[in-house]
Coordinates of C-alpha atoms and ligand atoms in Angstrom, one line a residue:
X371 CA 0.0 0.0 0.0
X372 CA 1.1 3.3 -0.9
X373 CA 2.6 5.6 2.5
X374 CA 0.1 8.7 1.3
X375 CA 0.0 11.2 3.9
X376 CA -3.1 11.2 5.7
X377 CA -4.2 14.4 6.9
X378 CA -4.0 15.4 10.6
X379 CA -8.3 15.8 11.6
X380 CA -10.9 14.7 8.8
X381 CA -14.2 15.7 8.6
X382 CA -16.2 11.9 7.9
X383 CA -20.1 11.3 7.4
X384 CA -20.2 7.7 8.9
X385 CA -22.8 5.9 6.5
X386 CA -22.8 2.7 8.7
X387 CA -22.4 0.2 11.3
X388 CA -19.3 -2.3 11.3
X389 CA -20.0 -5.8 12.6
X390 CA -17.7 -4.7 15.7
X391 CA -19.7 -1.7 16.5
X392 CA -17.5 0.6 14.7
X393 CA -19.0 4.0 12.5
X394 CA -17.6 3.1 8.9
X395 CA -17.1 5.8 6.6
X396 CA -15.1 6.6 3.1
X397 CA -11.8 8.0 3.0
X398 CA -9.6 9.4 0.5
X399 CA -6.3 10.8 1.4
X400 CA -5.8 12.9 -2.2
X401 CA -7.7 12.2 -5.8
X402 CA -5.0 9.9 -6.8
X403 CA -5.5 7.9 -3.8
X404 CA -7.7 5.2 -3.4
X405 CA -11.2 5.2 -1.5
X406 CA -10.3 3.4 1.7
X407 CA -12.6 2.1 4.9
X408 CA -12.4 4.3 7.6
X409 CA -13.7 2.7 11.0
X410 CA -14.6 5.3 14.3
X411 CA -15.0 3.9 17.3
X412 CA -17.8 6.2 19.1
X413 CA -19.6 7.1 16.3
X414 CA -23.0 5.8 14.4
X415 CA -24.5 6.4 10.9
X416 CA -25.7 9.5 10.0
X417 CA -23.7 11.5 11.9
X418 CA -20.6 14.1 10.7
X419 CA -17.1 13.7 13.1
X420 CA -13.9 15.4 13.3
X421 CA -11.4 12.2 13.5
X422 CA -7.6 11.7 13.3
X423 CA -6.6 9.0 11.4
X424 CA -4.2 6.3 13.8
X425 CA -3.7 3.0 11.7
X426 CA -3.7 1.5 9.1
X427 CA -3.6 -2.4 8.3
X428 CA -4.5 -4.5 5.0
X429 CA -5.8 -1.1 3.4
X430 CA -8.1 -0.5 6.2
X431 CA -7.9 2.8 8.7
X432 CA -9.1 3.7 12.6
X433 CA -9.7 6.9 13.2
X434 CA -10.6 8.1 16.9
X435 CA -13.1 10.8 16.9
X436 CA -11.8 14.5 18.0
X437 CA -15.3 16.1 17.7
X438 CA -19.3 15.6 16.3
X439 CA -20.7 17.9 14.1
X440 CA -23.9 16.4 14.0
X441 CA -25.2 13.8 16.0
X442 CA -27.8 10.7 15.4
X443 CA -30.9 10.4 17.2
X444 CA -29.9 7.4 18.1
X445 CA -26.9 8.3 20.3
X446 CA -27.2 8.2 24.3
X447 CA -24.5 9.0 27.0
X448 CA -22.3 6.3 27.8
X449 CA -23.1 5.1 30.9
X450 CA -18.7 4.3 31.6
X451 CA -16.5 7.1 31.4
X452 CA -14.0 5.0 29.7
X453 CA -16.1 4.1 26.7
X454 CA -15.0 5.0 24.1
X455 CA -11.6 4.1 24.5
X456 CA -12.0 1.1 26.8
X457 CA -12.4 -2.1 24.5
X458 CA -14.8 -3.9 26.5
X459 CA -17.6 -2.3 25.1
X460 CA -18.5 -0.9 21.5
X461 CA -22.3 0.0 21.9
X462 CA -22.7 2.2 25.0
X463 CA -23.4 5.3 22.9
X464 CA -25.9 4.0 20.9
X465 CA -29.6 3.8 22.3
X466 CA -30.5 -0.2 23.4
X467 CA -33.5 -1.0 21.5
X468 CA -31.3 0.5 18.5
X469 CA -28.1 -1.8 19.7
X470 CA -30.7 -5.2 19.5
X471 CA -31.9 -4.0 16.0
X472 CA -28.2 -4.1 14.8
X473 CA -27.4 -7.4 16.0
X474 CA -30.6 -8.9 14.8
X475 CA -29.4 -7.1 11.6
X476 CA -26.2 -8.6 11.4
X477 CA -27.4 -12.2 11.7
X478 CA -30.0 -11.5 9.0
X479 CA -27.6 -10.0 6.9
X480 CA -25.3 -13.3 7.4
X481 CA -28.3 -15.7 6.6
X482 CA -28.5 -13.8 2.9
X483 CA -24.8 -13.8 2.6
X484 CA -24.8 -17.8 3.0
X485 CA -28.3 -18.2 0.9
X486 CA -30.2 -19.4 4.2
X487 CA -33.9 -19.2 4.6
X488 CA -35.5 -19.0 7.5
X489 CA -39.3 -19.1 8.7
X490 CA -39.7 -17.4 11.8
X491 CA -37.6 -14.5 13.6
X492 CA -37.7 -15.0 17.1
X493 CA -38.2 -11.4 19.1
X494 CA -34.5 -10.7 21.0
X495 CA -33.9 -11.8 24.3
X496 CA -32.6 -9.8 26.8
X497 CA -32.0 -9.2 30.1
X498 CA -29.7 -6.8 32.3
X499 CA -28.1 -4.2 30.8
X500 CA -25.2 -3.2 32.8
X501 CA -23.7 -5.9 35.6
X502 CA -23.8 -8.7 34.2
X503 CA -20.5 -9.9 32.9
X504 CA -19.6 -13.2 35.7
X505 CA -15.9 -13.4 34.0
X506 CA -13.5 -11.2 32.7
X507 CA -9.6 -11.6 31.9
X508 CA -7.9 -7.8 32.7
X509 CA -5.1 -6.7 31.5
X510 CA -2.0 -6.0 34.0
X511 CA 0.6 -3.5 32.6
X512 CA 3.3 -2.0 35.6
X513 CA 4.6 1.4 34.8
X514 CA 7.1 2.3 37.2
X515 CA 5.4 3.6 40.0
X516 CA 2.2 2.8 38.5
X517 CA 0.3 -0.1 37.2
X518 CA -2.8 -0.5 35.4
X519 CA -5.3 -3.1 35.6
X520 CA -8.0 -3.1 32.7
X521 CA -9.6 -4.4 29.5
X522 CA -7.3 -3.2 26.2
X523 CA -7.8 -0.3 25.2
X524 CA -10.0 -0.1 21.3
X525 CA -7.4 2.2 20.0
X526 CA -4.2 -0.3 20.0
X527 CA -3.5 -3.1 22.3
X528 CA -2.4 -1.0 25.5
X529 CA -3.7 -2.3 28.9
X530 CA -6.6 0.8 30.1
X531 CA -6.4 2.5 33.2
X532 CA -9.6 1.4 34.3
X533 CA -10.9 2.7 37.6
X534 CA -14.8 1.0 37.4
X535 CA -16.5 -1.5 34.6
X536 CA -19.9 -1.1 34.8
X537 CA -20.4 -4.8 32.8
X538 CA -19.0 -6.4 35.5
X539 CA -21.3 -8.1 38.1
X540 CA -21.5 -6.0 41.6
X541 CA -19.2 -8.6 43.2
X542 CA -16.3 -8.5 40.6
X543 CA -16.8 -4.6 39.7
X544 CA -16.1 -3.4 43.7
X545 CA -12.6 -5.6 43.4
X546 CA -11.1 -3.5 40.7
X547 CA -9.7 -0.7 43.2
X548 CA -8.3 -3.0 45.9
X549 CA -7.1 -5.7 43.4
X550 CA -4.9 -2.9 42.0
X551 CA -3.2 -1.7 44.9
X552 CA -2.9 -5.1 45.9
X553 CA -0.9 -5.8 42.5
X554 CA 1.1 -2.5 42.5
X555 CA 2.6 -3.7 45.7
X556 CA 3.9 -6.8 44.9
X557 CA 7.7 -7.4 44.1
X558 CA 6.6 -9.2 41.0
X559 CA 4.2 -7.0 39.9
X560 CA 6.2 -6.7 36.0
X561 CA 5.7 -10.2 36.0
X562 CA 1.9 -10.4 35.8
X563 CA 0.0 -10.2 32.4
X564 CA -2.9 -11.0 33.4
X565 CA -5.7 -11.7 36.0
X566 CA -9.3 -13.9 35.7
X567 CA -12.0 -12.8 38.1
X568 CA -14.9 -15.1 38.5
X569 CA -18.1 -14.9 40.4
X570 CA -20.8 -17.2 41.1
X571 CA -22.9 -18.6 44.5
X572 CA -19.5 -18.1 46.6
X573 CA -17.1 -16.0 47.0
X574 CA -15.7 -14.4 43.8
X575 CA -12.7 -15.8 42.5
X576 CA -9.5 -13.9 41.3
X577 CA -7.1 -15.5 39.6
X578 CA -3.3 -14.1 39.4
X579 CA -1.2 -15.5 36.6
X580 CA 2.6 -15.2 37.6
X581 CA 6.0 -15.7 35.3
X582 CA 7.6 -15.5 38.3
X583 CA 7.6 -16.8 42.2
X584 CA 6.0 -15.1 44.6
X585 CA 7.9 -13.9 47.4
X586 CA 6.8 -14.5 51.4
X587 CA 5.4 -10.8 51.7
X588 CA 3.6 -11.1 47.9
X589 CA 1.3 -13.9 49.5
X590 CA 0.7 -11.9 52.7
X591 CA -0.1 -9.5 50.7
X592 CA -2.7 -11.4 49.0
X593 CA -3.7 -12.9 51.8
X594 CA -4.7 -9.9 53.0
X595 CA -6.4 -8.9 49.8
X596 CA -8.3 -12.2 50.7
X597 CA -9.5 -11.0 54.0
X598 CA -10.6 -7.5 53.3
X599 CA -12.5 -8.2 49.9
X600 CA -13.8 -11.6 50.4
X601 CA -12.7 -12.9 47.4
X602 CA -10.5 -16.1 46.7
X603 CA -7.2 -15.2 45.2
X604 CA -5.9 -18.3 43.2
X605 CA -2.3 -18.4 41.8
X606 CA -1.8 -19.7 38.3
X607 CA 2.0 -19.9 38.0
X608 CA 1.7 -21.9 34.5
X609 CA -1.1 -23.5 32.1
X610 CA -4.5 -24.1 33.7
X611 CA -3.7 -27.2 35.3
X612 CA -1.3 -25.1 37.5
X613 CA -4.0 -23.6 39.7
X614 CA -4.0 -23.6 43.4
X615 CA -5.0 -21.5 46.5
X616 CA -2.4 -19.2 48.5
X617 CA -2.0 -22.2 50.7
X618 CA -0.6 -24.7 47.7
X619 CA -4.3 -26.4 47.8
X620 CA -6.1 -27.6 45.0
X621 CA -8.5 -24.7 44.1
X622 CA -12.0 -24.7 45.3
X623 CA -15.0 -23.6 43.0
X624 CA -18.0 -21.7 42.3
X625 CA -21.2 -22.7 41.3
X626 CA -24.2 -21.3 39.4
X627 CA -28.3 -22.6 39.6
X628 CA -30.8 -22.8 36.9
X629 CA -33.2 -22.8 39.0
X630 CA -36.2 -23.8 36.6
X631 CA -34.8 -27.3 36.7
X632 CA -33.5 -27.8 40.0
X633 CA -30.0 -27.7 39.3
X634 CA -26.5 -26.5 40.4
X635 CA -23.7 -26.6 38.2
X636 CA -20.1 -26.5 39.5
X637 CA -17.6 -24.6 37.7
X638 CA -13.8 -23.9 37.8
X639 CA -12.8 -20.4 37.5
X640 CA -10.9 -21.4 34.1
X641 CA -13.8 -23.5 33.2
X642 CA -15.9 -22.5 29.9
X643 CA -19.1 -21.0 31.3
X644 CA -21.6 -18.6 29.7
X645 CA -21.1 -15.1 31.4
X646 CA -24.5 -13.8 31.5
X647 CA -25.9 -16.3 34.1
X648 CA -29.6 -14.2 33.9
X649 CA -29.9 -15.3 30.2
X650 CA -28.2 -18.4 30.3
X651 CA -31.3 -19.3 32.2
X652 CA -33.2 -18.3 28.9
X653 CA -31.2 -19.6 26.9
X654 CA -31.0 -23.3 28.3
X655 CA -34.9 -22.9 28.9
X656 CA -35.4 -22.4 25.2
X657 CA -33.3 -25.0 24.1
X658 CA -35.3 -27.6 26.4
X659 CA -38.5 -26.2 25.1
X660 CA -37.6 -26.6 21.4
X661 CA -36.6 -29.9 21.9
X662 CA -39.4 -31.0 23.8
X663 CA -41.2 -34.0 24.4
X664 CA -38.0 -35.3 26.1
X665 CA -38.8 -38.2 28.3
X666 CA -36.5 -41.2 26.8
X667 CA -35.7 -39.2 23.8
X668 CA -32.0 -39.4 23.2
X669 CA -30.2 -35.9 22.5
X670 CA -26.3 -35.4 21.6
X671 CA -24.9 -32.3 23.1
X672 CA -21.8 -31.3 20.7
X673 CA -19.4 -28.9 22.6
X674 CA -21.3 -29.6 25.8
X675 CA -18.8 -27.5 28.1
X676 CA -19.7 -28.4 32.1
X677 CA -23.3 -29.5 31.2
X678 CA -25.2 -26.5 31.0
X679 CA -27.6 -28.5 28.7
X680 CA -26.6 -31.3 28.7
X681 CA -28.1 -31.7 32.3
X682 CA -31.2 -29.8 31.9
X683 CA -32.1 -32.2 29.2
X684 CA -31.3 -34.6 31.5
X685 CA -33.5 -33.7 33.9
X686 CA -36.6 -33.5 31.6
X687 CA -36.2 -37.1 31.1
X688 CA -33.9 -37.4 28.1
X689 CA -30.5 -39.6 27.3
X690 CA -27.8 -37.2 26.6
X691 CA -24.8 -37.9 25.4
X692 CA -22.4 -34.6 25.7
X693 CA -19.0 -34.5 23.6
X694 CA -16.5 -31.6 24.5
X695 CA -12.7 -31.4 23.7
X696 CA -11.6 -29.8 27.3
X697 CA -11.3 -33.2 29.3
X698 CA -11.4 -30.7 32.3
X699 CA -15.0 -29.8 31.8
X700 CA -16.0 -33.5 30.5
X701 CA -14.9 -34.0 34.0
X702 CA -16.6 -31.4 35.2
X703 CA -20.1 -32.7 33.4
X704 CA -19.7 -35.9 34.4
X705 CA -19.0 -34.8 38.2
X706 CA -22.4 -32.5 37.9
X707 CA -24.2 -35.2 36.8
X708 CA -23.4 -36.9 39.9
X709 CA -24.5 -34.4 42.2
X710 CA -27.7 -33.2 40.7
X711 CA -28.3 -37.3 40.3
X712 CA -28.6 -37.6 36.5
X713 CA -25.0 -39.8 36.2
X714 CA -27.5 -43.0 34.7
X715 CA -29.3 -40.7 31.8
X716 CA -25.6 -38.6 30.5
X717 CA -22.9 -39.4 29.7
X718 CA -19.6 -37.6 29.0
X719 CA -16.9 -38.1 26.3
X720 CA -13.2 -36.3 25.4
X721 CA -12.9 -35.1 21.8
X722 CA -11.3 -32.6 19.5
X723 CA -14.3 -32.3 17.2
X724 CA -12.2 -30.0 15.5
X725 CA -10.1 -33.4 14.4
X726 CA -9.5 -35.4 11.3
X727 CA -11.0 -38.3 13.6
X728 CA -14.2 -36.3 14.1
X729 CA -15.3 -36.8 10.8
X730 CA -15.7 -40.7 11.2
X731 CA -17.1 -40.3 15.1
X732 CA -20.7 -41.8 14.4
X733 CA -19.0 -44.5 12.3
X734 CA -19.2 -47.4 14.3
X735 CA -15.7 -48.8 13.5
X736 CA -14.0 -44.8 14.7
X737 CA -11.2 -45.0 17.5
X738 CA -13.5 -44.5 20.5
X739 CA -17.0 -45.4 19.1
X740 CA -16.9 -47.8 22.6
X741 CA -17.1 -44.7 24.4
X742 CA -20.6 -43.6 22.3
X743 CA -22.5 -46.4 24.1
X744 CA -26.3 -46.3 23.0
X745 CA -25.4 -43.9 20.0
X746 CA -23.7 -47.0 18.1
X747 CA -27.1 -49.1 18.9
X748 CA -28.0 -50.1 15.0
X749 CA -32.1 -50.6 16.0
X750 CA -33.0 -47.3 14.3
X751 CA -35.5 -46.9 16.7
X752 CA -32.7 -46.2 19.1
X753 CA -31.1 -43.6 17.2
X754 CA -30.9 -39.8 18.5
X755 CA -33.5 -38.0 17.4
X756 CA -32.2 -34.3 19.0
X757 CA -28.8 -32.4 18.8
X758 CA -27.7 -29.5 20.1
X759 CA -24.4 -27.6 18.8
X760 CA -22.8 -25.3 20.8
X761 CA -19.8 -24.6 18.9
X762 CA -17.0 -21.7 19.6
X763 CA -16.7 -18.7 17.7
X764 CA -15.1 -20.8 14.4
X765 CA -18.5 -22.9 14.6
X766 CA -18.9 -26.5 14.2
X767 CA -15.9 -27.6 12.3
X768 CA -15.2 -29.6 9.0
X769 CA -17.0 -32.6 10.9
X770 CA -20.1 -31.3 10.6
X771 CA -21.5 -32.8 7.0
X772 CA -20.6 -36.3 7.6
X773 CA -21.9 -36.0 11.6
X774 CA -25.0 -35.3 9.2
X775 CA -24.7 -37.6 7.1
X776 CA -23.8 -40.7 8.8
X777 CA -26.1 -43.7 9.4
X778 CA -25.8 -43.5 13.0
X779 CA -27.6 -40.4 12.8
X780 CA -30.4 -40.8 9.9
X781 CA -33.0 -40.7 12.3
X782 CA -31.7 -36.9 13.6
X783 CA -34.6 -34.4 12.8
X784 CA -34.0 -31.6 15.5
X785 CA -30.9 -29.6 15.7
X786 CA -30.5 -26.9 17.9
X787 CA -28.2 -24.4 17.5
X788 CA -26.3 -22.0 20.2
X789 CA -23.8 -19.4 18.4
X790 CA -21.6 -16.6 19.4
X791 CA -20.9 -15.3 15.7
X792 CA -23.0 -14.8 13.7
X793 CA -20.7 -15.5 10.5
X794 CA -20.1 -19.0 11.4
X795 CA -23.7 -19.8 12.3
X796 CA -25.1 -18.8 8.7
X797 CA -22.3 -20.8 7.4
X798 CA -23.2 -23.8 9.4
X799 CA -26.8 -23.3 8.4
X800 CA -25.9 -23.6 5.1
X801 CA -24.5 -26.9 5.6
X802 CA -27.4 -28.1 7.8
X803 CA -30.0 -26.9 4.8
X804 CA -28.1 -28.5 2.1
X805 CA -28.2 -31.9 4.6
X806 CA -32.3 -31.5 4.5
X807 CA -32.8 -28.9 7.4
X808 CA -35.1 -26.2 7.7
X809 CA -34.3 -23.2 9.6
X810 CA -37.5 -22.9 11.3
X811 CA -36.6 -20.1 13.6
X812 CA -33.7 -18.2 14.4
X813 CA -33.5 -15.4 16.8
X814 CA -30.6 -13.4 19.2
X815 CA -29.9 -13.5 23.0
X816 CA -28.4 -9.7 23.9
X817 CA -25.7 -12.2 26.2
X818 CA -23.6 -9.1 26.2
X819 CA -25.1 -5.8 26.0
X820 CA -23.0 -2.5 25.2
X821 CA -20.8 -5.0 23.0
X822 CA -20.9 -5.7 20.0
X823 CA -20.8 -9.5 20.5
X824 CA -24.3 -11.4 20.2
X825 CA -25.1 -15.2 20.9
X826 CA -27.9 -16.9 18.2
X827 CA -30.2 -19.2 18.7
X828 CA -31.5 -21.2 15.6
X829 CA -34.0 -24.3 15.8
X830 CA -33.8 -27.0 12.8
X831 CA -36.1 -29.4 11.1
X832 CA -35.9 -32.3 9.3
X833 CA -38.3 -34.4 7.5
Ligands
SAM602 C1 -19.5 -21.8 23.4 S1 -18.8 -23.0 24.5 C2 -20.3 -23.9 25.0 C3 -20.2 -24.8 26.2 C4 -21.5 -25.2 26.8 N1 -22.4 -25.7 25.8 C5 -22.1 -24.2 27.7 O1 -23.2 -23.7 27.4 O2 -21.5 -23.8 28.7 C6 -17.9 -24.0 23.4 C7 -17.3 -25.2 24.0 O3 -16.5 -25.9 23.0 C8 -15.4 -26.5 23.5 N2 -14.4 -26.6 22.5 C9 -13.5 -25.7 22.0 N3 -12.8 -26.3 21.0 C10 -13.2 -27.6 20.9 C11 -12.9 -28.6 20.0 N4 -11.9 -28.5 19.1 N5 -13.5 -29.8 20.2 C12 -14.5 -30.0 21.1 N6 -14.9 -29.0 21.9 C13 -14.3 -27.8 21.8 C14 -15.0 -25.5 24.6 O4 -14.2 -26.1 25.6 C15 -16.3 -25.0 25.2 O5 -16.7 -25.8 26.3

């Protein structure tokens, strides 16, 4: 790309909304130059802003806003004084029911992009709109006498100096301020990136990941820290299997209810688990509704994480079978099963179904189909009937046409389908409709409001 020289503040009319919940507007640096994609974080379309251009990367520029010259109706005060440079959130200037019309918008625009139909939009979902975030991984950056703890900033990759998030639940939010003075004091304060807080029924957890040993006064220190938040500080002094309390034990955990079934999931502050527990509650009771009459039924969970459907399903009556690459949260499932007492109708299996070896899983001669159980039975009348995907942001994987296609799985006429990008989802879809699948509905779950993230919910049909 040609090193034109970009003028210091430019006047842009932002004409619309990227998928990350940045203003998009044209740019040309002189008439020889190229149009380029400007993107200004703060800003919506319709409206006119002063902006200095700061990057540019693959013939793409960021611009942070200096001033407005005309504003869209749709704008509101940001609730955080951080926003807009704080990159937890990407929304907060722009009015809610405005924010769920976008990312219903983006999904739609996704299910045209990959030539899906659909039958029926579901109305979005939501719930709280500020506290709700259970987890979050800050930033720690130590600046001489200073440190900062804090989401990135939008505007590079610098830790913020964050002094409140208001996405954070109550419990985590009121640990920022001592958590930093806490960290500022230790001797090996330049040798933290990072910190987890998690909360659930218990005492919030903070996790500290170390490069270095801690000294004698560092854990008094956050002993202390201990005492006067009520929070558990873990230590995390390599990968996740390194985590203990300040006293070398094996770390305790949290837990979270879904009450509508009866049930209390225990979780592991590194565990995956959804991080708006309020609409999690939706969301589960959705999927159980859609894949209702379940008594017998028998329903595969793919990417089934700690349980967190797996076990309602469970408790409605059916036979789940939940696959999931961590073996930490198959261990996790299977150990929730036992204490909510649904260990004889789940069961709980170790896979990369990201793997070459996924492909052939329903196949009944695939390393490890011993481990499916009733899913290899070859009465057809046995055969699952349900599935739910779950998949992370890349969606479900290569896998996913033969899982379709095999003969263990003819009899498979409901999928469900959980999604936090919208991109993958349509291109999933696609898949399941060329497979015989109608999208009957599809729908969002506002899982994190003031960001531009979104979480889909789509219900399939077969036959
Ligand atoms: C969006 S989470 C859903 C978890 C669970 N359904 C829930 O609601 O809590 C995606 C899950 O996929 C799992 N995962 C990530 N990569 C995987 C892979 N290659 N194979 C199998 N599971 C994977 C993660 O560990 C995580 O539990």
């Amino acid at each position: 790309m040609s090193r034109t020289r970009i003028p210091q503040d430019t006047l842009f009319e932002i004409t619309a909304l990227s998928a990350d919940g940045f203003g998009l507007a044209n740019f040309q640096a002189n008439e020889q130059a190229k149009v380029r994609e400007v993107l200004i974080k703060g800003s919506l379309p319709g409206e006119k802003v002063t902006a200095r251009i700061h990057k540019r990367r693959r013939g793409q520029f960021w611009a942070e806003a200096q001033a407005f010259e005309e504003l869209s109706p749709e704008r509101v005060t940001p609730a955080c004084a951080h926003f807009p440079r704080c990159g937890g959130c990407a929304l907060q200037h722009m009015d809610y029911a405005q924010q769920l019309r976008h990312k219903q918008q983006l999904l739609l625009d996704e299910l045209i992009r990959a030539g899906v139909d659909y039958q029926q939009l579901r109305a979005p979902i939501s719930g709280p709109r500020l506290h709700y975030r259970s987890k979050a991984r800050l930033g720690v950056r130590k600046l001489g006498d200073d440190l900062l703890l804090g989401f990135r900033e939008s505007f590079g990759s610098r830790v913020l100096r964050m002094e409140q998030c208001l996405t954070l639940t109550a419990d985590l939010a009121r640990l920022v301020e001592p958590l930093r003075n806490t960290l500022l004091g230790l001797s090996i304060a330049h040798a933290i990136p990072q910190i987890e807080l998690a909360s659930g029924e218990g005492p919030p957890q903070v996790v500290v990941r170390h490069l270095e040993p801690l000294s004698i006064g560092d854990l008094q220190q956050l002993k202390s820290l201990e005492l006067t938040t009520g929070a558990t500080v873990l230590l995390q002094p390599g990968g996740p299997t390194t985590l203990h309390s300040l006293d070398g034990w094996q770390a305790g955990l949290l837990s979270y209810g879904l009450p509508e079934f009866g049930l209390d999931l225990c979780f592991g502050a590194l565990d995956f688990t959804q991080v708006n527990l309020a609409l999690n509650q939706q969301l589960v009771a959705c999927v159980v509704a859609q894949l209702a009459p379940l008594a017998g039924a028998r329903v595969l969970d793919m990417f089934c994480g700690i349980g967190n459907f797996s076990l309602p399903l469970a408790q409605r009556g059916a036979q789940v079978l939940g696959i999931e690459g961590s073996e930490s949260s198959v261990a996790r499932a299977q150990a929730n099963a036992q204490r909510n007492g649904l260990a004889r109708n789940s069961q709980f299996v170790a896979m990369d179904l990201y793997s070459k070896e996924a492909s052939a899983l329903f196949e009944p001669k695939a390393a490890g189909a011993q481990n499916l159980g009733w899913l290899m039975d070859a009465n057809p009348t046995k055969q699952p009937k349900a599935m739910l995907l779950d998949p992370p942001r890349s969606g479900a994987g290569p896998a996913l046409s033969s899982w379709l296609a095999s003969r263990a799985l003819a009899q498979l006429s409901d999928v469900a389908y959980v999604s936090c990008n919208p991109v993958s989802f349509a291109d999933d879809a696609k898949v399941l409709q060329g497979a015989g699948f109608t999208l009957e509905q599809v729908g969002i779950f506002d899982m994190f409001p003031q960001t531009a993230h979104v979480e889909t919910f789509g219900m399939f049909r077969r036959g």
